[in-house]
Amino acid sequence: MAEPGKGVTAGKLAINVQKRLTRAQEKVLQKLGKADETRDTVFEEMVANFNKQMTEGTKLQKDLKSYLVAVKTMHEASRRLQDCLADMYEPEWFGKEEMDAMAEEMIEKEMDNNLEDSDTLWLDYHQSLADKSVACMDTYLTQFPDIKARIAKRDRKMVDFDSARHHFSSLQKGKKKDEAKIAKAEEELGRAQRIFEELNVELQDELPSLWDNRVGVYVNTFQSLAGNQEKFHREMGKLSQNLNDIMTKLEEQRQFKKDGTAAEKTGDDAKSEEANHSESASSAPKSAVTNGSEGDLPPGFVCKVKAIHDYAATDGDELELKMGDAVLVLAFDNPDEQDDGWLLGVKESHWVQSKDISAKGVFPENFTQKV
């Protein structure tokens, strides 16, 4: 309550106190059934809807802000996971440079798909949610305090109207009529009625419109939320696929080394066995290509290799390989035509049968090893 000397005079203060007492007395009389009370069930339903709308909007605003906090938490957890993986990643592993790039916190673009990195995607996602979904609810809820205050004022003015009506009626029914008092009471009744009806009409117009507008607000809020989620997860999915590809290649690298070690061991065992049986082997008929040494190769061939992985040809000039296939390697007619990491050759089984090199093709060197 304001103090005298601070914008409110003592007379004004006394009037306000008197109004409160009069309203309190009128409410008591109404509860006791000794005074009529203005009731408007339609308006009461509007107020019930308003209170429900304000409660739901406030809860949605709170939950959206909690969601924002969760997004920030997930961003920080994701960054820690990336940093952890980058720290653990050994220099000789496949994709070391790509892994380091994923852990960078600066804004940069991926070379292949022009996507923003993970850190930037999280920041943009958080900012978009804050600027659109949360801001939309914040703006929506700013109108409720003023309307709530006017509803409360309308209720007070309704009690004033009832009190003035009750007072005027009492004076009219009195045995001794004081015309001056009756006239004054009638004037006060008219003024109280005008003030009440002005507020009542305004709210009768605003509350239904506000109630209907909630649908559009919810649609905009959740459409924006869903759109930002879809965009974030789509772009994040591409980065996740990059990480998955690196992990797949790393496993292939590990398996390749494992198979290569096993193949080398098998080759050493075979050479040892061949040495132990060289005398008996010398009397046996020889195949067209007897060994990996250049002296045993037919003219025109450079070396002999063995496939340690299956290779599915993707072009007409490539050689399809199955694990264990022996291939006789040819020199390229034009060395400039040879791509790094690729060899030219013909399968030994085909050459032995036909002595024909027309079935030659190129194949990746790292899918084979010399024998």
GROMACS .gro file of N, CA, C and O in nm, residues 96-173:
model
  312
   96LYS      N    1   4.331  -4.054  -3.907
   96LYS     CA    2   4.376  -3.974  -3.793
   96LYS      C    3   4.348  -3.825  -3.816
   96LYS      O    4   4.300  -3.755  -3.726
   97GLU      N    5   4.376  -3.775  -3.937
   97GLU     CA    6   4.354  -3.633  -3.965
   97GLU      C    7   4.206  -3.597  -3.959
   97GLU      O    8   4.168  -3.493  -3.905
   98GLU      N    9   4.122  -3.686  -4.016
   98GLU     CA   10   3.978  -3.660  -4.012
   98GLU      C   11   3.926  -3.661  -3.869
   98GLU      O   12   3.840  -3.580  -3.832
   99MET      N   13   3.979  -3.750  -3.788
   99MET     CA   14   3.936  -3.758  -3.649
   99MET      C   15   3.975  -3.632  -3.572
   99MET      O   16   3.896  -3.579  -3.492
  100ASP      N   17   4.095  -3.581  -3.597
  100ASP     CA   18   4.137  -3.458  -3.532
  100ASP      C   19   4.048  -3.340  -3.574
  100ASP      O   20   4.013  -3.254  -3.493
  101ALA      N   21   4.010  -3.340  -3.703
  101ALA     CA   22   3.925  -3.231  -3.754
  101ALA      C   23   3.789  -3.233  -3.687
  101ALA      O   24   3.729  -3.129  -3.659
  102MET      N   25   3.735  -3.352  -3.662
  102MET     CA   26   3.604  -3.363  -3.597
  102MET      C   27   3.607  -3.308  -3.455
  102MET      O   28   3.505  -3.263  -3.403
  103ALA      N   29   3.723  -3.314  -3.393
  103ALA     CA   30   3.733  -3.268  -3.254
  103ALA      C   31   3.756  -3.119  -3.243
  103ALA      O   32   3.753  -3.063  -3.134
  104GLU      N   33   3.783  -3.052  -3.356
  104GLU     CA   34   3.808  -2.908  -3.353
  104GLU      C   35   3.683  -2.832  -3.311
  104GLU      O   36   3.573  -2.864  -3.353
  105GLU      N   37   3.698  -2.731  -3.228
  105GLU     CA   38   3.584  -2.652  -3.183
  105GLU      C   39   3.561  -2.529  -3.270
  105GLU      O   40   3.460  -2.461  -3.259
  106MET      N   41   3.656  -2.497  -3.357
  106MET     CA   42   3.638  -2.381  -3.443
  106MET      C   43   3.537  -2.411  -3.553
  106MET      O   44   3.513  -2.526  -3.585
  107ILE      N   45   3.479  -2.306  -3.613
  107ILE     CA   46   3.383  -2.323  -3.722
  107ILE      C   47   3.460  -2.349  -3.850
  107ILE      O   48   3.547  -2.272  -3.889
  108GLU      N   49   3.429  -2.462  -3.915
  108GLU     CA   50   3.495  -2.494  -4.040
  108GLU      C   51   3.402  -2.579  -4.124
  108GLU      O   52   3.300  -2.627  -4.076
  109LYS      N   53   3.434  -2.598  -4.251
  109LYS     CA   54   3.351  -2.675  -4.343
  109LYS      C   55   3.420  -2.807  -4.378
  109LYS      O   56   3.542  -2.814  -4.389
  110GLU      N   57   3.339  -2.911  -4.395
  110GLU     CA   58   3.392  -3.038  -4.443
  110GLU      C   59   3.424  -3.024  -4.591
  110GLU      O   60   3.347  -2.965  -4.667
  111MET      N   61   3.533  -3.082  -4.638
  111MET     CA   62   3.577  -3.066  -4.776
  111MET      C   63   3.481  -3.132  -4.874
  111MET      O   64   3.454  -3.080  -4.982
  112ASP      N   65   3.425  -3.247  -4.839
  112ASP     CA   66   3.348  -3.323  -4.935
  112ASP      C   67   3.203  -3.280  -4.943
  112ASP      O   68   3.149  -3.257  -5.049
  113ASN      N   69   3.136  -3.270  -4.828
  113ASN     CA   70   2.992  -3.246  -4.831
  113ASN      C   71   2.953  -3.107  -4.783
  113ASN      O   72   2.835  -3.078  -4.768
  114ASN      N   73   3.052  -3.019  -4.759
  114ASN     CA   74   3.024  -2.880  -4.726
  114ASN      C   75   2.932  -2.866  -4.604
  114ASN      O   76   2.849  -2.777  -4.597
  115LEU      N   77   2.946  -2.954  -4.507
  115LEU     CA   78   2.865  -2.949  -4.385
  115LEU      C   79   2.941  -2.878  -4.275
  115LEU      O   80   3.063  -2.889  -4.264
  116GLU      N   81   2.870  -2.806  -4.191
  116GLU     CA   82   2.932  -2.747  -4.073
  116GLU      C   83   2.967  -2.858  -3.976
  116GLU      O   84   2.903  -2.963  -3.971
  117ASP      N   85   3.071  -2.837  -3.897
  117ASP     CA   86   3.114  -2.942  -3.808
  117ASP      C   87   3.016  -2.958  -3.692
  117ASP      O   88   2.922  -2.882  -3.674
  118SER      N   89   3.041  -3.061  -3.614
  118SER     CA   90   2.949  -3.098  -3.506
  118SER      C   91   2.926  -2.985  -3.408
  118SER      O   92   2.812  -2.958  -3.368
  119ASP      N   93   3.033  -2.918  -3.369
  119ASP     CA   94   3.021  -2.812  -3.269
  119ASP      C   95   2.931  -2.699  -3.318
  119ASP      O   96   2.845  -2.650  -3.245
  120THR      N   97   2.946  -2.661  -3.443
  120THR     CA   98   2.865  -2.555  -3.499
  120THR      C   99   2.719  -2.596  -3.512
  120THR      O  100   2.627  -2.515  -3.488
  121LEU      N  101   2.695  -2.722  -3.550
  121LEU     CA  102   2.557  -2.770  -3.561
  121LEU      C  103   2.485  -2.763  -3.427
  121LEU      O  104   2.368  -2.721  -3.420
  122TRP      N  105   2.552  -2.801  -3.320
  122TRP     CA  106   2.491  -2.795  -3.187
  122TRP      C  107   2.459  -2.650  -3.149
  122TRP      O  108   2.350  -2.622  -3.098
  123LEU      N  109   2.553  -2.559  -3.174
  123LEU     CA  110   2.532  -2.419  -3.138
  123LEU      C  111   2.416  -2.359  -3.218
  123LEU      O  112   2.333  -2.286  -3.162
  124ASP      N  113   2.411  -2.389  -3.347
  124ASP     CA  114   2.302  -2.337  -3.430
  124ASP      C  115   2.168  -2.393  -3.387
  124ASP      O  116   2.066  -2.321  -3.386
  125TYR      N  117   2.166  -2.520  -3.352
  125TYR     CA  118   2.042  -2.586  -3.307
  125TYR      C  119   1.991  -2.519  -3.180
  125TYR      O  120   1.873  -2.483  -3.169
  126HIS      N  121   2.080  -2.498  -3.084
  126HIS     CA  122   2.042  -2.435  -2.958
  126HIS      C  123   1.990  -2.293  -2.981
  126HIS      O  124   1.887  -2.253  -2.926
  127GLN      N  125   2.062  -2.218  -3.067
  127GLN     CA  126   2.023  -2.078  -3.092
  127GLN      C  127   1.889  -2.070  -3.164
  127GLN      O  128   1.806  -1.982  -3.135
  128SER      N  129   1.865  -2.160  -3.259
  128SER     CA  130   1.739  -2.159  -3.334
  128SER      C  131   1.622  -2.189  -3.242
  128SER      O  132   1.515  -2.126  -3.253
  129LEU      N  133   1.638  -2.284  -3.152
  129LEU     CA  134   1.532  -2.316  -3.057
  129LEU      C  135   1.503  -2.197  -2.966
  129LEU      O  136   1.388  -2.165  -2.937
  130ALA      N  137   1.609  -2.131  -2.922
  130ALA     CA  138   1.592  -2.016  -2.833
  130ALA      C  139   1.525  -1.899  -2.905
  130ALA      O  140   1.436  -1.833  -2.849
  131ASP      N  141   1.564  -1.874  -3.031
  131ASP     CA  142   1.512  -1.759  -3.105
  131ASP      C  143   1.370  -1.779  -3.154
  131ASP      O  144   1.297  -1.681  -3.173
  132LYS      N  145   1.330  -1.901  -3.176
  132LYS     CA  146   1.200  -1.926  -3.237
  132LYS      C  147   1.101  -1.987  -3.138
  132LYS      O  148   1.006  -1.922  -3.095
  133SER      N  149   1.121  -2.112  -3.099
  133SER     CA  150   1.022  -2.178  -3.014
  133SER      C  151   1.009  -2.111  -2.877
  133SER      O  152   0.899  -2.076  -2.834
  134VAL      N  153   1.121  -2.090  -2.808
  134VAL     CA  154   1.115  -2.033  -2.674
  134VAL      C  155   1.073  -1.886  -2.679
  134VAL      O  156   0.989  -1.841  -2.599
  135ALA      N  157   1.127  -1.811  -2.772
  135ALA     CA  158   1.091  -1.669  -2.785
  135ALA      C  159   0.943  -1.652  -2.818
  135ALA      O  160   0.877  -1.559  -2.771
  136CYS      N  161   0.891  -1.743  -2.898
  136CYS     CA  162   0.747  -1.739  -2.934
  136CYS      C  163   0.662  -1.754  -2.808
  136CYS      O  164   0.564  -1.679  -2.790
  137MET      N  165   0.698  -1.846  -2.720
  137MET     CA  166   0.622  -1.866  -2.597
  137MET      C  167   0.640  -1.749  -2.502
  137MET      O  168   0.545  -1.709  -2.432
  138ASP      N  169   0.760  -1.693  -2.497
  138ASP     CA  170   0.784  -1.577  -2.410
  138ASP      C  171   0.694  -1.461  -2.450
  138ASP      O  172   0.632  -1.395  -2.364
  139THR      N  173   0.687  -1.433  -2.580
  139THR     CA  174   0.602  -1.324  -2.630
  139THR      C  175   0.455  -1.352  -2.601
  139THR      O  176   0.380  -1.263  -2.560
  140TYR      N  177   0.415  -1.475  -2.623
  140TYR     CA  178   0.276  -1.516  -2.601
  140TYR      C  179   0.233  -1.494  -2.457
  140TYR      O  180   0.123  -1.446  -2.430
  141LEU      N  181   0.320  -1.524  -2.362
  141LEU     CA  182   0.284  -1.517  -2.221
  141LEU      C  183   0.290  -1.375  -2.164
  141LEU      O  184   0.238  -1.351  -2.055
  142THR      N  185   0.352  -1.281  -2.236
  142THR     CA  186   0.363  -1.145  -2.182
  142THR      C  187   0.227  -1.076  -2.169
  142THR      O  188   0.212  -0.983  -2.089
  143GLN      N  189   0.127  -1.121  -2.244
  143GLN     CA  190  -0.004  -1.055  -2.240
  143GLN      C  191  -0.090  -1.102  -2.123
  143GLN      O  192  -0.187  -1.034  -2.087
  144PHE      N  193  -0.054  -1.212  -2.061
  144PHE     CA  194  -0.140  -1.268  -1.957
  144PHE      C  195  -0.145  -1.185  -1.829
  144PHE      O  196  -0.252  -1.169  -1.770
  145PRO      N  197  -0.033  -1.131  -1.778
  145PRO     CA  198  -0.041  -1.052  -1.654
  145PRO      C  199  -0.136  -0.934  -1.663
  145PRO      O  200  -0.213  -0.908  -1.569
  146ASP      N  201  -0.133  -0.861  -1.775
  146ASP     CA  202  -0.222  -0.745  -1.790
  146ASP      C  203  -0.369  -0.788  -1.791
  146ASP      O  204  -0.453  -0.726  -1.724
  147ILE      N  205  -0.398  -0.895  -1.866
  147ILE     CA  206  -0.538  -0.942  -1.873
  147ILE      C  207  -0.582  -0.995  -1.737
  147ILE      O  208  -0.696  -0.972  -1.693
  148LYS      N  209  -0.493  -1.064  -1.669
  148LYS     CA  210  -0.526  -1.116  -1.536
  148LYS      C  211  -0.558  -1.001  -1.441
  148LYS      O  212  -0.654  -1.008  -1.361
  149ALA      N  213  -0.480  -0.893  -1.449
  149ALA     CA  214  -0.505  -0.776  -1.363
  149ALA      C  215  -0.638  -0.712  -1.396
  149ALA      O  216  -0.712  -0.668  -1.307
  150ARG      N  217  -0.675  -0.707  -1.524
  150ARG     CA  218  -0.802  -0.646  -1.563
  150ARG      C  219  -0.921  -0.734  -1.524
  150ARG      O  220  -1.029  -0.683  -1.495
  151ILE      N  221  -0.900  -0.866  -1.524
  151ILE     CA  222  -1.006  -0.955  -1.476
  151ILE      C  223  -1.032  -0.930  -1.327
  151ILE      O  224  -1.147  -0.923  -1.282
  152ALA      N  225  -0.921  -0.916  -1.251
  152ALA     CA  226  -0.935  -0.889  -1.108
  152ALA      C  227  -1.003  -0.753  -1.085
  152ALA      O  228  -1.088  -0.739  -0.995
  153LYS      N  229  -0.966  -0.655  -1.167
  153LYS     CA  230  -1.029  -0.522  -1.154
  153LYS      C  231  -1.176  -0.530  -1.190
  153LYS      O  232  -1.262  -0.469  -1.122
  154ARG      N  233  -1.210  -0.605  -1.293
  154ARG     CA  234  -1.350  -0.622  -1.331
  154ARG      C  235  -1.430  -0.686  -1.217
  154ARG      O  236  -1.544  -0.648  -1.190
  155ASP      N  237  -1.369  -0.783  -1.147
  155ASP     CA  238  -1.437  -0.846  -1.033
  155ASP      C  239  -1.462  -0.745  -0.922
  155ASP      O  240  -1.569  -0.745  -0.859
  156ARG      N  241  -1.363  -0.658  -0.897
  156ARG     CA  242  -1.381  -0.558  -0.793
  156ARG      C  243  -1.490  -0.457  -0.831
  156ARG      O  244  -1.574  -0.421  -0.747
  157LYS      N  245  -1.489  -0.416  -0.957
  157LYS     CA  246  -1.590  -0.320  -1.002
  157LYS      C  247  -1.730  -0.383  -1.005
  157LYS      O  248  -1.830  -0.312  -0.989
  158MET      N  249  -1.735  -0.514  -1.023
  158MET     CA  250  -1.864  -0.582  -1.018
  158MET      C  251  -1.920  -0.578  -0.876
  158MET      O  252  -2.041  -0.557  -0.856
  159VAL      N  253  -1.833  -0.597  -0.777
  159VAL     CA  254  -1.876  -0.588  -0.638
  159VAL      C  255  -1.919  -0.445  -0.606
  159VAL      O  256  -2.021  -0.423  -0.537
  160ASP      N  257  -1.844  -0.345  -0.660
  160ASP     CA  258  -1.884  -0.206  -0.639
  160ASP      C  259  -2.021  -0.179  -0.702
  160ASP      O  260  -2.105  -0.108  -0.643
  161PHE      N  261  -2.045  -0.234  -0.817
  161PHE     CA  262  -2.174  -0.219  -0.884
  161PHE      C  263  -2.286  -0.283  -0.802
  161PHE      O  264  -2.392  -0.223  -0.780
  162ASP      N  265  -2.260  -0.404  -0.753
  162ASP     CA  266  -2.360  -0.472  -0.669
  162ASP      C  267  -2.386  -0.393  -0.541
  162ASP      O  268  -2.501  -0.379  -0.496
  163SER      N  269  -2.277  -0.340  -0.483
  163SER     CA  270  -2.291  -0.264  -0.358
  163SER      C  271  -2.372  -0.137  -0.382
  163SER      O  272  -2.461  -0.101  -0.302
  164ALA      N  273  -2.341  -0.065  -0.492
  164ALA     CA  274  -2.415   0.058  -0.524
  164ALA      C  275  -2.561   0.027  -0.553
  164ALA      O  276  -2.652   0.102  -0.511
  165ARG      N  277  -2.587  -0.084  -0.621
  165ARG     CA  278  -2.725  -0.123  -0.651
  165ARG      C  279  -2.800  -0.158  -0.523
  165ARG      O  280  -2.917  -0.123  -0.504
  166HIS      N  281  -2.730  -0.230  -0.433
  166HIS     CA  282  -2.791  -0.268  -0.306
  166HIS      C  283  -2.821  -0.145  -0.220
  166HIS      O  284  -2.927  -0.133  -0.157
  167HIS      N  285  -2.725  -0.050  -0.218
  167HIS     CA  286  -2.742   0.073  -0.140
  167HIS      C  287  -2.859   0.157  -0.195
  167HIS      O  288  -2.942   0.208  -0.119
  168PHE      N  289  -2.865   0.170  -0.326
  168PHE     CA  290  -2.973   0.247  -0.390
  168PHE      C  291  -3.108   0.182  -0.362
  168PHE      O  292  -3.208   0.251  -0.330
  169SER      N  293  -3.113   0.050  -0.369
  169SER     CA  294  -3.239  -0.021  -0.343
  169SER      C  295  -3.283  -0.004  -0.198
  169SER      O  296  -3.402   0.013  -0.168
  170SER      N  297  -3.186  -0.007  -0.106
  170SER     CA  298  -3.219   0.009   0.037
  170SER      C  299  -3.276   0.147   0.065
  170SER      O  300  -3.372   0.162   0.143
  171LEU      N  301  -3.218   0.249   0.004
  171LEU     CA  302  -3.268   0.385   0.024
  171LEU      C  303  -3.410   0.400  -0.032
  171LEU      O  304  -3.495   0.469   0.026
  172GLN      N  305  -3.435   0.336  -0.143
  172GLN     CA  306  -3.568   0.345  -0.203
  172GLN      C  307  -3.674   0.275  -0.119
  172GLN      O  308  -3.790   0.317  -0.115
  173LYS      N  309  -3.635   0.170  -0.050
  173LYS     CA  310  -3.729   0.092   0.030
  173LYS      C  311  -3.743   0.148   0.172
  173LYS      O  312  -3.826   0.098   0.250
   0.00000   0.00000   0.00000
